[in-house]
Amino acid sequence: MQRKIQTVQTLLDALPFIKEFRKQTIVIKYGGSAQTSANLKEKFAQDVLLMYLVGIKPVIVHGGGKRITEILDRLKIPTNFIEGQRVTTPEVMEIVEMVLSGDINKEIVSLLNNHGAKAIGISGKDAHFITARPKDFEKLGYTGKIENIDPEVVNRLIDEKFVPVIAPIAASDELSHPGYNINADLAASKIAVALKAKKIIFLTDTPGVLDKEKNLISTLDAESVEKLKQEGVIKGGMVPKVDACLEAINGGVEKAHIIDGRVEHSILLELFTSAGIGTQIVK
């Protein structure tokens, strides 16, 4: 009986958060171990389904860099990186689109649909809802920088009770253009701003932003982020994550969260508990 009472208490504890986020759009950048572990995939799908069933509007943006590199290696197509960004030649772009828009996107859609969420997969090329230009064509090829996002396509899907699953491929205004490979973190941030999302959540392979002693920092703002960058505490792969968070916050998103996707049900723990489990970045 005590366990049953505890279960009810847990649900009651989550109730204020469910009320707050109901009918709100929440963008989730899905990546890291949560995207590759069979068990964590199941937990992710359950989290999204629960959000969907209580009236939250989840939007999934995914990456797939590791899978792209694996396929390129298998096909013996050379791939290079400059300052952490993939040089996207026409041959590489073909594989990027095949993996992101085809393989990974449809896998996520199938996973969510099998659990009972009504998911549909799209890329930025669909209705040209994401358009981009080259970051530096001579150095990076078809690696793009987003110019515009038209939220109408995604909003219509949300209105029809779909969970949009978005591959970060952007369109070009040029005829017969292969499109642009977009950093998934930055795509998620831009999409969150365009959709006027309440929150954006980044699933990573770290607990969040850590201080010098490797302790979790629960809350940050722009000033503290800049200070930690200058001190070398925020460095490497965490820099684009916090930059994407700040871009979202500056664009009107209420809060951005960096959480550990290796923890089962990490999304629900961050959304529906007072303490949360990761780092939130606020205005």
PDB file of C-alpha atoms in Angstrom:
ATOM      1  CA  MET A   1       0.000   0.000   0.000  1.00  0.00           C
ATOM      2  CA  GLN A   2       2.826   2.400   0.867  1.00  0.00           C
ATOM      3  CA  ARG A   3       4.333   1.952  -2.611  1.00  0.00           C
ATOM      4  CA  LYS A   4       0.951   2.755  -4.184  1.00  0.00           C
ATOM      5  CA  ILE A   5       0.650   5.920  -2.092  1.00  0.00           C
ATOM      6  CA  GLN A   6       4.177   6.920  -3.122  1.00  0.00           C
ATOM      7  CA  THR A   7       3.258   6.433  -6.778  1.00  0.00           C
ATOM      8  CA  VAL A   8       0.264   8.723  -6.373  1.00  0.00           C
ATOM      9  CA  GLN A   9       2.415  11.289  -4.570  1.00  0.00           C
ATOM     10  CA  THR A  10       4.908  11.265  -7.448  1.00  0.00           C
ATOM     11  CA  LEU A  11       2.090  11.971  -9.890  1.00  0.00           C
ATOM     12  CA  LEU A  12       0.774  14.794  -7.704  1.00  0.00           C
ATOM     13  CA  ASP A  13       4.256  16.306  -7.482  1.00  0.00           C
ATOM     14  CA  ALA A  14       4.389  16.400 -11.290  1.00  0.00           C
ATOM     15  CA  LEU A  15       0.926  17.965 -11.633  1.00  0.00           C
ATOM     16  CA  PRO A  16       1.966  21.664 -11.357  1.00  0.00           C
ATOM     17  CA  PHE A  17       4.554  21.152 -14.089  1.00  0.00           C
ATOM     18  CA  ILE A  18       2.070  19.347 -16.329  1.00  0.00           C
ATOM     19  CA  LYS A  19      -0.337  22.271 -15.909  1.00  0.00           C
ATOM     20  CA  GLU A  20       2.414  24.777 -16.687  1.00  0.00           C
ATOM     21  CA  PHE A  21       3.675  23.066 -19.833  1.00  0.00           C
ATOM     22  CA  ARG A  22       0.352  21.816 -21.220  1.00  0.00           C
ATOM     23  CA  LYS A  23      -0.302  23.231 -24.701  1.00  0.00           C
ATOM     24  CA  GLN A  24       3.277  24.535 -24.825  1.00  0.00           C
ATOM     25  CA  THR A  25       5.842  23.620 -27.484  1.00  0.00           C
ATOM     26  CA  ILE A  26       9.035  22.013 -26.195  1.00  0.00           C
ATOM     27  CA  VAL A  27      11.903  21.375 -28.622  1.00  0.00           C
ATOM     28  CA  ILE A  28      14.172  18.407 -27.855  1.00  0.00           C
ATOM     29  CA  LYS A  29      17.593  18.059 -29.482  1.00  0.00           C
ATOM     30  CA  TYR A  30      17.996  14.268 -29.551  1.00  0.00           C
ATOM     31  CA  GLY A  31      21.558  12.950 -29.729  1.00  0.00           C
ATOM     32  CA  GLY A  32      24.403  11.184 -27.963  1.00  0.00           C
ATOM     33  CA  SER A  33      23.962   7.827 -26.237  1.00  0.00           C
ATOM     34  CA  ALA A  34      20.199   8.339 -25.994  1.00  0.00           C
ATOM     35  CA  GLN A  35      20.131   8.023 -29.791  1.00  0.00           C
ATOM     36  CA  THR A  36      22.276   4.866 -29.992  1.00  0.00           C
ATOM     37  CA  SER A  37      21.444   2.709 -26.940  1.00  0.00           C
ATOM     38  CA  ALA A  38      18.472   0.375 -27.495  1.00  0.00           C
ATOM     39  CA  ASN A  39      17.343   0.737 -23.884  1.00  0.00           C
ATOM     40  CA  LEU A  40      17.661   4.526 -23.861  1.00  0.00           C
ATOM     41  CA  LYS A  41      15.766   4.758 -27.154  1.00  0.00           C
ATOM     42  CA  GLU A  42      12.827   3.013 -25.474  1.00  0.00           C
ATOM     43  CA  LYS A  43      12.948   5.365 -22.459  1.00  0.00           C
ATOM     44  CA  PHE A  44      13.149   8.393 -24.766  1.00  0.00           C
ATOM     45  CA  ALA A  45      10.078   7.219 -26.686  1.00  0.00           C
ATOM     46  CA  GLN A  46       8.171   6.703 -23.422  1.00  0.00           C
ATOM     47  CA  ASP A  47       9.102  10.218 -22.264  1.00  0.00           C
ATOM     48  CA  VAL A  48       7.923  11.782 -25.527  1.00  0.00           C
ATOM     49  CA  LEU A  49       4.704   9.741 -25.447  1.00  0.00           C
ATOM     50  CA  LEU A  50       3.898  10.898 -21.910  1.00  0.00           C
ATOM     51  CA  MET A  51       4.524  14.531 -22.887  1.00  0.00           C
ATOM     52  CA  TYR A  52       2.278  14.046 -25.917  1.00  0.00           C
ATOM     53  CA  LEU A  53      -0.528  12.421 -23.906  1.00  0.00           C
ATOM     54  CA  VAL A  54      -0.649  15.169 -21.245  1.00  0.00           C
ATOM     55  CA  GLY A  55      -1.029  17.865 -23.901  1.00  0.00           C
ATOM     56  CA  ILE A  56       2.561  19.076 -24.328  1.00  0.00           C
ATOM     57  CA  LYS A  57       3.712  19.653 -27.923  1.00  0.00           C
ATOM     58  CA  PRO A  58       7.122  17.967 -28.351  1.00  0.00           C
ATOM     59  CA  VAL A  59       9.233  18.711 -31.436  1.00  0.00           C
ATOM     60  CA  ILE A  60      12.284  16.490 -32.018  1.00  0.00           C
ATOM     61  CA  VAL A  61      15.430  17.690 -33.816  1.00  0.00           C
ATOM     62  CA  HIS A  62      18.109  15.028 -34.270  1.00  0.00           C
ATOM     63  CA  GLY A  63      21.706  14.766 -35.359  1.00  0.00           C
ATOM     64  CA  GLY A  64      23.623  11.749 -36.589  1.00  0.00           C
ATOM     65  CA  GLY A  65      27.282  12.625 -37.028  1.00  0.00           C
ATOM     66  CA  LYS A  66      28.630   9.287 -35.816  1.00  0.00           C
ATOM     67  CA  ARG A  67      26.401   7.299 -38.176  1.00  0.00           C
ATOM     68  CA  ILE A  68      27.369   9.561 -41.089  1.00  0.00           C
ATOM     69  CA  THR A  69      31.066   8.982 -40.389  1.00  0.00           C
ATOM     70  CA  GLU A  70      30.512   5.206 -40.146  1.00  0.00           C
ATOM     71  CA  ILE A  71      28.795   5.083 -43.556  1.00  0.00           C
ATOM     72  CA  LEU A  72      31.415   7.326 -45.172  1.00  0.00           C
ATOM     73  CA  ASP A  73      34.177   5.079 -43.822  1.00  0.00           C
ATOM     74  CA  ARG A  74      32.383   1.979 -45.073  1.00  0.00           C
ATOM     75  CA  LEU A  75      32.051   3.523 -48.560  1.00  0.00           C
ATOM     76  CA  LYS A  76      35.667   4.759 -48.422  1.00  0.00           C
ATOM     77  CA  ILE A  77      34.572   8.371 -48.961  1.00  0.00           C
ATOM     78  CA  PRO A  78      37.051  10.715 -47.235  1.00  0.00           C
ATOM     79  CA  THR A  79      35.631  13.063 -44.618  1.00  0.00           C
ATOM     80  CA  ASN A  80      37.478  15.955 -42.997  1.00  0.00           C
ATOM     81  CA  PHE A  81      36.756  18.381 -40.178  1.00  0.00           C
ATOM     82  CA  ILE A  82      37.829  22.011 -39.795  1.00  0.00           C
ATOM     83  CA  GLU A  83      37.380  23.482 -36.319  1.00  0.00           C
ATOM     84  CA  GLY A  84      34.933  20.708 -35.474  1.00  0.00           C
ATOM     85  CA  GLN A  85      32.808  21.242 -38.585  1.00  0.00           C
ATOM     86  CA  ARG A  86      32.472  18.596 -41.283  1.00  0.00           C
ATOM     87  CA  VAL A  87      33.661  19.570 -44.742  1.00  0.00           C
ATOM     88  CA  THR A  88      30.606  18.680 -46.823  1.00  0.00           C
ATOM     89  CA  THR A  89      31.578  17.833 -50.403  1.00  0.00           C
ATOM     90  CA  PRO A  90      28.839  16.842 -52.905  1.00  0.00           C
ATOM     91  CA  GLU A  91      29.621  13.148 -52.227  1.00  0.00           C
ATOM     92  CA  VAL A  92      29.477  13.684 -48.458  1.00  0.00           C
ATOM     93  CA  MET A  93      26.246  15.716 -48.758  1.00  0.00           C
ATOM     94  CA  GLU A  94      24.582  12.801 -50.519  1.00  0.00           C
ATOM     95  CA  ILE A  95      25.434  10.495 -47.598  1.00  0.00           C
ATOM     96  CA  VAL A  96      24.486  13.135 -45.003  1.00  0.00           C
ATOM     97  CA  GLU A  97      21.002  13.433 -46.468  1.00  0.00           C
ATOM     98  CA  MET A  98      20.631   9.671 -46.878  1.00  0.00           C
ATOM     99  CA  VAL A  99      21.553   9.052 -43.229  1.00  0.00           C
ATOM    100  CA  LEU A 100      19.760  11.996 -41.597  1.00  0.00           C
ATOM    101  CA  SER A 101      16.581  12.308 -43.674  1.00  0.00           C
ATOM    102  CA  GLY A 102      16.332   8.595 -44.434  1.00  0.00           C
ATOM    103  CA  ASP A 103      17.919   6.200 -41.995  1.00  0.00           C
ATOM    104  CA  ILE A 104      17.882   8.045 -38.654  1.00  0.00           C
ATOM    105  CA  ASN A 105      14.769  10.150 -39.156  1.00  0.00           C
ATOM    106  CA  LYS A 106      12.598   7.198 -40.121  1.00  0.00           C
ATOM    107  CA  GLU A 107      14.006   5.104 -37.281  1.00  0.00           C
ATOM    108  CA  ILE A 108      12.951   7.753 -34.735  1.00  0.00           C
ATOM    109  CA  VAL A 109       9.538   8.170 -36.362  1.00  0.00           C
ATOM    110  CA  SER A 110       8.951   4.417 -36.300  1.00  0.00           C
ATOM    111  CA  LEU A 111      10.090   4.214 -32.661  1.00  0.00           C
ATOM    112  CA  LEU A 112       7.658   6.927 -31.550  1.00  0.00           C
ATOM    113  CA  ASN A 113       4.770   5.563 -33.609  1.00  0.00           C
ATOM    114  CA  ASN A 114       5.286   2.068 -32.210  1.00  0.00           C
ATOM    115  CA  HIS A 115       4.921   3.524 -28.712  1.00  0.00           C
ATOM    116  CA  GLY A 116       1.694   5.322 -29.559  1.00  0.00           C
ATOM    117  CA  ALA A 117       2.783   8.852 -30.436  1.00  0.00           C
ATOM    118  CA  LYS A 118       1.674  10.159 -33.828  1.00  0.00           C
ATOM    119  CA  ALA A 119       5.059  11.110 -35.302  1.00  0.00           C
ATOM    120  CA  ILE A 120       5.982  12.314 -38.765  1.00  0.00           C
ATOM    121  CA  GLY A 121       9.456  12.938 -40.185  1.00  0.00           C
ATOM    122  CA  ILE A 122      10.539  15.946 -42.238  1.00  0.00           C
ATOM    123  CA  SER A 123      13.709  17.814 -43.174  1.00  0.00           C
ATOM    124  CA  GLY A 124      14.239  21.506 -43.764  1.00  0.00           C
ATOM    125  CA  LYS A 125      13.862  20.843 -47.491  1.00  0.00           C
ATOM    126  CA  ASP A 126      10.167  20.013 -47.039  1.00  0.00           C
ATOM    127  CA  ALA A 127       8.255  23.103 -48.210  1.00  0.00           C
ATOM    128  CA  HIS A 128      11.656  24.855 -47.884  1.00  0.00           C
ATOM    129  CA  PHE A 129      10.847  25.522 -44.263  1.00  0.00           C
ATOM    130  CA  ILE A 130      14.572  25.887 -43.498  1.00  0.00           C
ATOM    131  CA  THR A 131      16.731  27.799 -45.974  1.00  0.00           C
ATOM    132  CA  ALA A 132      20.456  28.381 -45.609  1.00  0.00           C
ATOM    133  CA  ARG A 133      23.580  29.740 -47.257  1.00  0.00           C
ATOM    134  CA  PRO A 134      27.162  28.429 -47.164  1.00  0.00           C
ATOM    135  CA  LYS A 135      29.155  29.107 -44.016  1.00  0.00           C
ATOM    136  CA  ASP A 136      32.345  29.200 -46.035  1.00  0.00           C
ATOM    137  CA  PHE A 137      31.975  27.317 -49.310  1.00  0.00           C
ATOM    138  CA  GLU A 138      35.686  27.242 -50.154  1.00  0.00           C
ATOM    139  CA  LYS A 139      36.575  25.659 -46.788  1.00  0.00           C
ATOM    140  CA  LEU A 140      33.421  23.769 -45.746  1.00  0.00           C
ATOM    141  CA  GLY A 141      31.483  23.122 -48.951  1.00  0.00           C
ATOM    142  CA  TYR A 142      27.785  22.437 -48.327  1.00  0.00           C
ATOM    143  CA  THR A 143      27.957  23.037 -44.573  1.00  0.00           C
ATOM    144  CA  GLY A 144      25.345  25.718 -44.133  1.00  0.00           C
ATOM    145  CA  LYS A 145      24.260  28.587 -41.930  1.00  0.00           C
ATOM    146  CA  ILE A 146      20.518  29.025 -41.492  1.00  0.00           C
ATOM    147  CA  GLU A 147      19.066  32.123 -43.124  1.00  0.00           C
ATOM    148  CA  ASN A 148      15.355  31.621 -42.501  1.00  0.00           C
ATOM    149  CA  ILE A 149      12.879  29.270 -40.845  1.00  0.00           C
ATOM    150  CA  ASP A 150       9.211  29.292 -41.827  1.00  0.00           C
ATOM    151  CA  PRO A 151       7.384  27.792 -38.822  1.00  0.00           C
ATOM    152  CA  GLU A 152       4.069  27.313 -40.655  1.00  0.00           C
ATOM    153  CA  VAL A 153       4.885  23.775 -41.823  1.00  0.00           C
ATOM    154  CA  VAL A 154       5.765  22.552 -38.330  1.00  0.00           C
ATOM    155  CA  ASN A 155       2.907  24.435 -36.676  1.00  0.00           C
ATOM    156  CA  ARG A 156       0.429  22.794 -39.026  1.00  0.00           C
ATOM    157  CA  LEU A 157       1.773  19.370 -38.117  1.00  0.00           C
ATOM    158  CA  ILE A 158       1.489  20.223 -34.406  1.00  0.00           C
ATOM    159  CA  ASP A 159      -2.084  21.460 -34.944  1.00  0.00           C
ATOM    160  CA  GLU A 160      -2.886  18.075 -36.518  1.00  0.00           C
ATOM    161  CA  LYS A 161      -1.543  16.380 -33.348  1.00  0.00           C
ATOM    162  CA  PHE A 162       1.667  15.108 -34.947  1.00  0.00           C
ATOM    163  CA  VAL A 163       5.058  14.967 -33.233  1.00  0.00           C
ATOM    164  CA  PRO A 164       7.407  16.503 -35.836  1.00  0.00           C
ATOM    165  CA  VAL A 165      10.800  14.784 -36.124  1.00  0.00           C
ATOM    166  CA  ILE A 166      13.179  17.096 -37.970  1.00  0.00           C
ATOM    167  CA  ALA A 167      16.401  16.241 -39.817  1.00  0.00           C
ATOM    168  CA  PRO A 168      18.780  19.251 -39.949  1.00  0.00           C
ATOM    169  CA  ILE A 169      19.066  19.522 -43.725  1.00  0.00           C
ATOM    170  CA  ALA A 170      18.343  22.956 -45.214  1.00  0.00           C
ATOM    171  CA  ALA A 171      17.163  23.957 -48.660  1.00  0.00           C
ATOM    172  CA  SER A 172      18.647  26.457 -51.091  1.00  0.00           C
ATOM    173  CA  ASP A 173      16.840  28.801 -53.465  1.00  0.00           C
ATOM    174  CA  GLU A 174      19.025  27.504 -56.330  1.00  0.00           C
ATOM    175  CA  LEU A 175      17.559  24.923 -58.692  1.00  0.00           C
ATOM    176  CA  SER A 176      19.009  21.373 -58.403  1.00  0.00           C
ATOM    177  CA  HIS A 177      20.956  22.341 -55.289  1.00  0.00           C
ATOM    178  CA  PRO A 178      21.823  19.383 -53.012  1.00  0.00           C
ATOM    179  CA  GLY A 179      20.949  21.339 -49.861  1.00  0.00           C
ATOM    180  CA  TYR A 180      22.983  22.163 -46.776  1.00  0.00           C
ATOM    181  CA  ASN A 181      24.267  20.165 -43.852  1.00  0.00           C
ATOM    182  CA  ILE A 182      23.322  22.084 -40.661  1.00  0.00           C
ATOM    183  CA  ASN A 183      24.683  21.675 -37.137  1.00  0.00           C
ATOM    184  CA  ALA A 184      21.840  19.976 -35.241  1.00  0.00           C
ATOM    185  CA  ASP A 185      22.307  22.019 -32.040  1.00  0.00           C
ATOM    186  CA  LEU A 186      22.034  25.304 -33.893  1.00  0.00           C
ATOM    187  CA  ALA A 187      19.134  24.023 -35.995  1.00  0.00           C
ATOM    188  CA  ALA A 188      17.265  23.048 -32.823  1.00  0.00           C
ATOM    189  CA  SER A 189      17.886  26.504 -31.344  1.00  0.00           C
ATOM    190  CA  LYS A 190      16.670  28.334 -34.446  1.00  0.00           C
ATOM    191  CA  ILE A 191      13.605  26.072 -34.711  1.00  0.00           C
ATOM    192  CA  ALA A 192      12.739  26.672 -31.035  1.00  0.00           C
ATOM    193  CA  VAL A 193      12.850  30.441 -31.595  1.00  0.00           C
ATOM    194  CA  ALA A 194      10.747  30.238 -34.767  1.00  0.00           C
ATOM    195  CA  LEU A 195       8.115  28.073 -33.023  1.00  0.00           C
ATOM    196  CA  LYS A 196       8.057  30.355 -29.938  1.00  0.00           C
ATOM    197  CA  ALA A 197       8.810  27.281 -27.834  1.00  0.00           C
ATOM    198  CA  LYS A 198       8.532  27.368 -24.052  1.00  0.00           C
ATOM    199  CA  LYS A 199      11.722  25.333 -23.608  1.00  0.00           C
ATOM    200  CA  ILE A 200      14.524  23.659 -25.498  1.00  0.00           C
ATOM    201  CA  ILE A 201      16.228  20.558 -24.110  1.00  0.00           C
ATOM    202  CA  PHE A 202      19.597  19.232 -25.305  1.00  0.00           C
ATOM    203  CA  LEU A 203      20.262  15.546 -24.601  1.00  0.00           C
ATOM    204  CA  THR A 204      24.017  15.037 -24.184  1.00  0.00           C
ATOM    205  CA  ASP A 205      26.525  12.550 -22.810  1.00  0.00           C
ATOM    206  CA  THR A 206      27.404  14.716 -19.808  1.00  0.00           C
ATOM    207  CA  PRO A 207      25.399  15.560 -16.651  1.00  0.00           C
ATOM    208  CA  GLY A 208      25.248  19.195 -17.793  1.00  0.00           C
ATOM    209  CA  VAL A 209      27.661  22.106 -17.401  1.00  0.00           C
ATOM    210  CA  LEU A 210      30.286  21.305 -14.754  1.00  0.00           C
ATOM    211  CA  ASP A 211      32.394  23.659 -12.646  1.00  0.00           C
ATOM    212  CA  LYS A 212      36.172  23.415 -12.076  1.00  0.00           C
ATOM    213  CA  GLU A 213      35.647  20.653  -9.500  1.00  0.00           C
ATOM    214  CA  LYS A 214      33.426  18.737 -11.939  1.00  0.00           C
ATOM    215  CA  ASN A 215      30.284  19.485  -9.943  1.00  0.00           C
ATOM    216  CA  LEU A 216      27.030  20.121 -11.793  1.00  0.00           C
ATOM    217  CA  ILE A 217      25.994  23.766 -12.180  1.00  0.00           C
ATOM    218  CA  SER A 218      22.206  23.807 -11.941  1.00  0.00           C
ATOM    219  CA  THR A 219      21.533  27.325 -13.313  1.00  0.00           C
ATOM    220  CA  LEU A 220      23.433  29.704 -15.589  1.00  0.00           C
ATOM    221  CA  ASP A 221      22.785  32.994 -17.364  1.00  0.00           C
ATOM    222  CA  ALA A 222      24.632  34.722 -20.214  1.00  0.00           C
ATOM    223  CA  GLU A 223      27.019  36.576 -17.907  1.00  0.00           C
ATOM    224  CA  SER A 224      28.061  33.466 -15.981  1.00  0.00           C
ATOM    225  CA  VAL A 225      28.420  31.485 -19.201  1.00  0.00           C
ATOM    226  CA  GLU A 226      30.813  34.090 -20.618  1.00  0.00           C
ATOM    227  CA  LYS A 227      32.837  34.096 -17.403  1.00  0.00           C
ATOM    228  CA  LEU A 228      33.143  30.288 -17.432  1.00  0.00           C
ATOM    229  CA  LYS A 229      34.245  30.395 -21.087  1.00  0.00           C
ATOM    230  CA  GLN A 230      36.974  32.901 -20.291  1.00  0.00           C
ATOM    231  CA  GLU A 231      38.148  30.727 -17.378  1.00  0.00           C
ATOM    232  CA  GLY A 232      38.311  27.700 -19.664  1.00  0.00           C
ATOM    233  CA  VAL A 233      35.674  25.826 -17.643  1.00  0.00           C
ATOM    234  CA  ILE A 234      33.265  25.736 -20.582  1.00  0.00           C
ATOM    235  CA  LYS A 235      35.319  24.460 -23.512  1.00  0.00           C
ATOM    236  CA  GLY A 236      35.391  21.986 -26.397  1.00  0.00           C
ATOM    237  CA  GLY A 237      32.086  20.427 -27.405  1.00  0.00           C
ATOM    238  CA  MET A 238      30.192  22.208 -24.624  1.00  0.00           C
ATOM    239  CA  VAL A 239      30.799  25.623 -26.229  1.00  0.00           C
ATOM    240  CA  PRO A 240      28.404  25.149 -29.204  1.00  0.00           C
ATOM    241  CA  LYS A 241      25.822  23.642 -26.818  1.00  0.00           C
ATOM    242  CA  VAL A 242      25.754  26.675 -24.504  1.00  0.00           C
ATOM    243  CA  ASP A 243      25.913  29.020 -27.522  1.00  0.00           C
ATOM    244  CA  ALA A 244      22.837  27.306 -28.956  1.00  0.00           C
ATOM    245  CA  CYS A 245      21.123  27.651 -25.565  1.00  0.00           C
ATOM    246  CA  LEU A 246      21.906  31.367 -25.393  1.00  0.00           C
ATOM    247  CA  GLU A 247      20.720  31.902 -28.959  1.00  0.00           C
ATOM    248  CA  ALA A 248      17.394  30.295 -28.043  1.00  0.00           C
ATOM    249  CA  ILE A 249      17.050  32.330 -24.840  1.00  0.00           C
ATOM    250  CA  ASN A 250      17.900  35.583 -26.629  1.00  0.00           C
ATOM    251  CA  GLY A 251      15.297  34.687 -29.262  1.00  0.00           C
ATOM    252  CA  GLY A 252      12.490  34.419 -26.724  1.00  0.00           C
ATOM    253  CA  VAL A 253      12.608  30.810 -25.485  1.00  0.00           C
ATOM    254  CA  GLU A 254      11.977  30.873 -21.724  1.00  0.00           C
ATOM    255  CA  LYS A 255      14.573  28.311 -20.639  1.00  0.00           C
ATOM    256  CA  ALA A 256      17.185  26.036 -22.208  1.00  0.00           C
ATOM    257  CA  HIS A 257      18.325  22.801 -20.593  1.00  0.00           C
ATOM    258  CA  ILE A 258      21.424  20.645 -21.057  1.00  0.00           C
ATOM    259  CA  ILE A 259      20.765  17.211 -19.543  1.00  0.00           C
ATOM    260  CA  ASP A 260      22.330  13.762 -19.416  1.00  0.00           C
ATOM    261  CA  GLY A 261      20.673  11.571 -22.036  1.00  0.00           C
ATOM    262  CA  ARG A 262      22.404   8.525 -20.517  1.00  0.00           C
ATOM    263  CA  VAL A 263      20.018   8.731 -17.541  1.00  0.00           C
ATOM    264  CA  GLU A 264      16.769   6.842 -18.055  1.00  0.00           C
ATOM    265  CA  HIS A 265      13.749   9.168 -18.347  1.00  0.00           C
ATOM    266  CA  SER A 266      16.011  12.216 -18.119  1.00  0.00           C
ATOM    267  CA  ILE A 267      13.489  14.399 -19.966  1.00  0.00           C
ATOM    268  CA  LEU A 268      10.715  13.675 -17.453  1.00  0.00           C
ATOM    269  CA  LEU A 269      13.081  14.160 -14.523  1.00  0.00           C
ATOM    270  CA  GLU A 270      14.088  17.573 -15.843  1.00  0.00           C
ATOM    271  CA  LEU A 271      10.574  18.705 -16.741  1.00  0.00           C
ATOM    272  CA  PHE A 272       8.448  17.320 -13.939  1.00  0.00           C
ATOM    273  CA  THR A 273      10.616  17.575 -10.801  1.00  0.00           C
ATOM    274  CA  SER A 274      11.577  20.683  -8.842  1.00  0.00           C
ATOM    275  CA  ALA A 275      15.274  19.824  -8.666  1.00  0.00           C
ATOM    276  CA  GLY A 276      15.721  18.649 -12.261  1.00  0.00           C
ATOM    277  CA  ILE A 277      18.847  16.743 -13.248  1.00  0.00           C
ATOM    278  CA  GLY A 278      20.832  19.015 -15.551  1.00  0.00           C
ATOM    279  CA  THR A 279      21.819  22.618 -16.178  1.00  0.00           C
ATOM    280  CA  GLN A 280      19.180  25.204 -17.035  1.00  0.00           C
ATOM    281  CA  ILE A 281      20.177  28.389 -18.818  1.00  0.00           C
ATOM    282  CA  VAL A 282      17.948  31.386 -18.245  1.00  0.00           C
ATOM    283  CA  LYS A 283      17.747  34.949 -19.555  1.00  0.00           C
TER     284      LYS A 283
END
